[in-house]
Amino acid sequence: MDVSLTLIVIMAVLFAAGVYAMLERSLTRVLIGFLLLGNATNLLLLIVMGVPGSAPFYGAEGPVSDPLPQALTLTAIVITFAVSAFLLALIYRSWQLGQADTVEDDEVDIALRERTDAEEELFDDESETGDDDATTDFVDVVTSPITVLNMRDHPSIRDDAPIDTPLAPRASDAPRGASDEREPNA
């Protein structure tokens, strides 16, 4: 078994275990699943990096390593750390409020689960309006493409908004030349 194949198998197991753990009701298991997914992502980026080489300095001879997967790995580590800190705070607050870290069903979830097939078909029938040509939210309103008008297109349009124009040079801002000689102080 090759080293890269071993890493690929370990990465796949970490991804599978992470997704399985994230589907649980316990927030602690969600945190563990997220940490497993983060480590699997770091391992994926390590696999993508390929054969390690020397540092990618200018003028380096021989094979150099690709710096992009290294930067992505550092970014993935930072993101995993931040989301883990958020999940830990969420777990701690959930434990303070309810002495449990499981997510319970609310009334809307229970009502959705108890809905019958006839009610589902009723909701599906209401969503189909039959008017597939409607491209606007305004019903029975004729729309046209937007056109930009100038003052010559319509007599009621006034184009007298202030515009930026370069200022005329003042006499005090004129460059000092040969005609503007100063008398030397004696």
CSV table of C-alpha atoms in Angstrom, one decimal:
chain,number,residue,atom,x,y,z
A,1,MET,CA,0.0,0.0,0.0
A,2,ASP,CA,1.4,3.3,-1.1
A,3,VAL,CA,1.7,6.3,1.4
A,4,SER,CA,-0.5,8.5,-0.7
A,5,LEU,CA,-3.2,5.7,-0.9
A,6,THR,CA,-3.0,5.4,2.9
A,7,LEU,CA,-3.5,9.1,3.3
A,8,ILE,CA,-6.4,9.0,0.8
A,9,VAL,CA,-8.1,6.2,2.8
A,10,ILE,CA,-7.5,8.0,6.1
A,11,MET,CA,-8.9,11.2,4.6
A,12,ALA,CA,-12.0,9.4,3.3
A,13,VAL,CA,-12.6,7.8,6.8
A,14,LEU,CA,-12.3,11.2,8.5
A,15,PHE,CA,-14.8,12.8,6.0
A,16,ALA,CA,-17.2,9.9,6.5
A,17,ALA,CA,-16.9,9.9,10.3
A,18,GLY,CA,-17.2,13.7,10.4
A,19,VAL,CA,-20.4,13.8,8.3
A,20,TYR,CA,-21.9,11.0,10.4
A,21,ALA,CA,-21.1,12.8,13.6
A,22,MET,CA,-22.5,16.1,12.3
A,23,LEU,CA,-25.8,14.5,11.6
A,24,GLU,CA,-26.4,13.8,15.3
A,25,ARG,CA,-28.6,15.8,17.7
A,26,SER,CA,-25.9,16.4,20.3
A,27,LEU,CA,-24.0,19.6,19.8
A,28,THR,CA,-20.9,18.0,21.2
A,29,ARG,CA,-21.0,15.4,18.5
A,30,VAL,CA,-21.5,18.1,15.9
A,31,LEU,CA,-18.3,19.8,17.2
A,32,ILE,CA,-16.4,16.5,17.0
A,33,GLY,CA,-17.7,16.0,13.5
A,34,PHE,CA,-16.7,19.4,12.5
A,35,LEU,CA,-13.2,18.9,13.9
A,36,LEU,CA,-12.9,15.6,12.0
A,37,LEU,CA,-14.0,17.4,8.8
A,38,GLY,CA,-11.5,20.1,9.3
A,39,ASN,CA,-8.7,17.6,9.8
A,40,ALA,CA,-9.8,15.7,6.7
A,41,THR,CA,-9.7,18.9,4.7
A,42,ASN,CA,-6.2,19.7,5.9
A,43,LEU,CA,-5.2,16.1,4.9
A,44,LEU,CA,-6.8,16.6,1.5
A,45,LEU,CA,-4.7,19.8,1.0
A,46,LEU,CA,-1.6,17.9,2.1
A,47,ILE,CA,-2.3,15.2,-0.5
A,48,VAL,CA,-2.9,17.8,-3.2
A,49,MET,CA,0.4,19.5,-2.4
A,50,GLY,CA,2.3,16.6,-3.9
A,51,VAL,CA,5.9,15.8,-3.4
A,52,PRO,CA,7.6,18.2,-0.9
A,53,GLY,CA,10.4,20.3,-2.3
A,54,SER,CA,12.5,23.2,-1.3
A,55,ALA,CA,11.1,26.6,-0.3
A,56,PRO,CA,9.8,28.6,-3.3
A,57,PHE,CA,12.4,31.4,-3.2
A,58,TYR,CA,13.3,33.4,-6.2
A,59,GLY,CA,16.2,31.8,-8.0
A,60,ALA,CA,16.0,28.4,-6.1
A,61,GLU,CA,17.2,25.5,-8.1
A,62,GLY,CA,15.6,22.1,-8.1
A,63,PRO,CA,12.0,21.1,-7.3
A,64,VAL,CA,10.1,23.7,-5.2
A,65,SER,CA,6.9,23.1,-3.3
A,66,ASP,CA,3.7,24.8,-4.2
A,67,PRO,CA,2.9,27.5,-1.7
A,68,LEU,CA,-0.9,27.7,-2.5
A,69,PRO,CA,-1.9,24.4,-0.7
A,70,GLN,CA,0.2,25.5,2.3
A,71,ALA,CA,-1.7,28.9,2.4
A,72,LEU,CA,-5.0,27.1,2.0
A,73,THR,CA,-4.1,24.7,4.8
A,74,LEU,CA,-3.3,27.6,7.2
A,75,THR,CA,-6.6,29.3,6.2
A,76,ALA,CA,-8.5,26.0,6.8
A,77,ILE,CA,-6.9,25.7,10.3
A,78,VAL,CA,-7.9,29.3,11.2
A,79,ILE,CA,-11.5,28.8,10.0
A,80,THR,CA,-11.8,25.4,11.9
A,81,PHE,CA,-10.5,27.1,15.0
A,82,ALA,CA,-13.0,30.0,14.8
A,83,VAL,CA,-16.0,27.8,14.1
A,84,SER,CA,-14.9,25.4,16.9
A,85,ALA,CA,-14.7,28.3,19.3
A,86,PHE,CA,-18.2,29.4,18.2
A,87,LEU,CA,-19.6,25.9,18.7
A,88,LEU,CA,-18.0,25.6,22.1
A,89,ALA,CA,-19.6,28.8,23.2
A,90,LEU,CA,-22.9,27.5,21.8
A,91,ILE,CA,-22.6,24.2,23.6
A,92,TYR,CA,-21.7,26.0,26.9
A,93,ARG,CA,-24.7,28.3,26.6
A,94,SER,CA,-27.0,25.4,25.7
A,95,TRP,CA,-25.7,23.6,28.8
A,96,GLN,CA,-26.3,26.6,31.0
A,97,LEU,CA,-29.9,27.0,29.8
A,98,GLY,CA,-31.1,23.5,29.6
A,99,GLN,CA,-28.5,21.2,31.3
A,100,ALA,CA,-28.3,19.3,27.9
A,101,ASP,CA,-26.5,19.9,24.7
A,102,THR,CA,-29.1,18.2,22.4
A,103,VAL,CA,-31.2,20.1,19.9
A,104,GLU,CA,-34.9,19.4,20.5
A,105,ASP,CA,-37.6,19.4,17.9
A,106,ASP,CA,-39.8,22.5,17.9
A,107,GLU,CA,-43.5,22.7,17.0
A,108,VAL,CA,-42.8,23.5,13.4
A,109,ASP,CA,-40.7,20.4,12.9
A,110,ILE,CA,-43.3,18.2,14.6
A,111,ALA,CA,-46.1,19.7,12.4
A,112,LEU,CA,-44.0,19.1,9.3
A,113,ARG,CA,-43.5,15.5,10.2
A,114,GLU,CA,-47.2,15.0,10.9
A,115,ARG,CA,-48.4,16.5,7.6
A,116,THR,CA,-50.2,14.0,5.4
A,117,ASP,CA,-49.7,13.3,1.7
A,118,ALA,CA,-52.9,15.0,0.8
A,119,GLU,CA,-51.7,18.2,2.5
A,120,GLU,CA,-48.4,18.0,0.6
A,121,GLU,CA,-50.2,17.7,-2.7
A,122,LEU,CA,-52.4,20.7,-1.8
A,123,PHE,CA,-49.2,22.8,-1.1
A,124,ASP,CA,-47.7,21.6,-4.4
A,125,ASP,CA,-50.8,22.6,-6.3
A,126,GLU,CA,-50.8,26.1,-4.9
A,127,SER,CA,-47.2,26.6,-5.9
A,128,GLU,CA,-47.9,26.0,-9.6
A,129,THR,CA,-49.5,29.2,-10.9
A,130,GLY,CA,-49.7,28.1,-14.5
A,131,ASP,CA,-48.3,31.4,-15.8
A,132,ASP,CA,-44.7,30.6,-16.6
A,133,ASP,CA,-44.3,33.7,-18.8
A,134,ALA,CA,-44.4,36.0,-15.8
A,135,THR,CA,-41.0,37.8,-15.5
A,136,THR,CA,-42.1,40.4,-13.0
A,137,ASP,CA,-43.6,40.4,-9.5
A,138,PHE,CA,-46.2,43.0,-10.6
A,139,VAL,CA,-49.1,41.0,-12.0
A,140,ASP,CA,-51.1,42.5,-14.9
A,141,VAL,CA,-48.5,45.3,-15.5
A,142,VAL,CA,-46.9,45.7,-18.9
A,143,THR,CA,-43.2,46.1,-18.6
A,144,SER,CA,-40.7,47.4,-21.0
A,145,PRO,CA,-36.9,47.5,-21.0
A,146,ILE,CA,-35.2,50.4,-19.2
A,147,THR,CA,-34.1,53.2,-21.5
A,148,VAL,CA,-31.9,56.1,-20.5
A,149,LEU,CA,-33.3,59.4,-21.7
A,150,ASN,CA,-31.3,62.6,-22.4
A,151,MET,CA,-32.7,66.1,-22.6
A,152,ARG,CA,-33.1,65.8,-26.3
A,153,ASP,CA,-35.2,62.7,-26.0
A,154,HIS,CA,-38.0,64.2,-24.0
A,155,PRO,CA,-38.9,67.9,-23.5
A,156,SER,CA,-39.7,67.6,-19.8
A,157,ILE,CA,-36.3,66.3,-18.9
A,158,ARG,CA,-33.9,68.9,-17.6
A,159,ASP,CA,-30.2,68.2,-17.7
A,160,ASP,CA,-29.0,71.1,-15.7
A,161,ALA,CA,-27.3,69.2,-13.0
A,162,PRO,CA,-23.9,70.7,-11.9
A,163,ILE,CA,-20.9,69.2,-13.6
A,164,ASP,CA,-17.3,69.2,-12.8
A,165,THR,CA,-15.3,71.5,-15.0
A,166,PRO,CA,-11.6,72.5,-14.6
A,167,LEU,CA,-11.1,75.9,-12.9
A,168,ALA,CA,-9.5,78.7,-14.8
A,169,PRO,CA,-6.1,79.4,-13.5
A,170,ARG,CA,-5.9,82.4,-11.2
A,171,ALA,CA,-3.2,85.1,-11.6
A,172,SER,CA,-1.7,84.1,-8.2
A,173,ASP,CA,-1.4,80.5,-9.3
A,174,ALA,CA,0.5,81.3,-12.5
A,175,PRO,CA,4.0,79.9,-12.7
A,176,ARG,CA,6.7,82.3,-11.9
A,177,GLY,CA,8.8,83.0,-14.9
A,178,ALA,CA,11.4,85.5,-16.2
A,179,SER,CA,8.9,88.4,-16.2
A,180,ASP,CA,8.2,88.0,-12.5
A,181,GLU,CA,11.7,88.7,-11.1
A,182,ARG,CA,12.0,89.8,-7.5
A,183,GLU,CA,14.5,92.4,-6.4
A,184,PRO,CA,17.3,91.0,-4.3
A,185,ASN,CA,17.4,92.1,-0.8
A,186,ALA,CA,20.4,94.4,-0.2
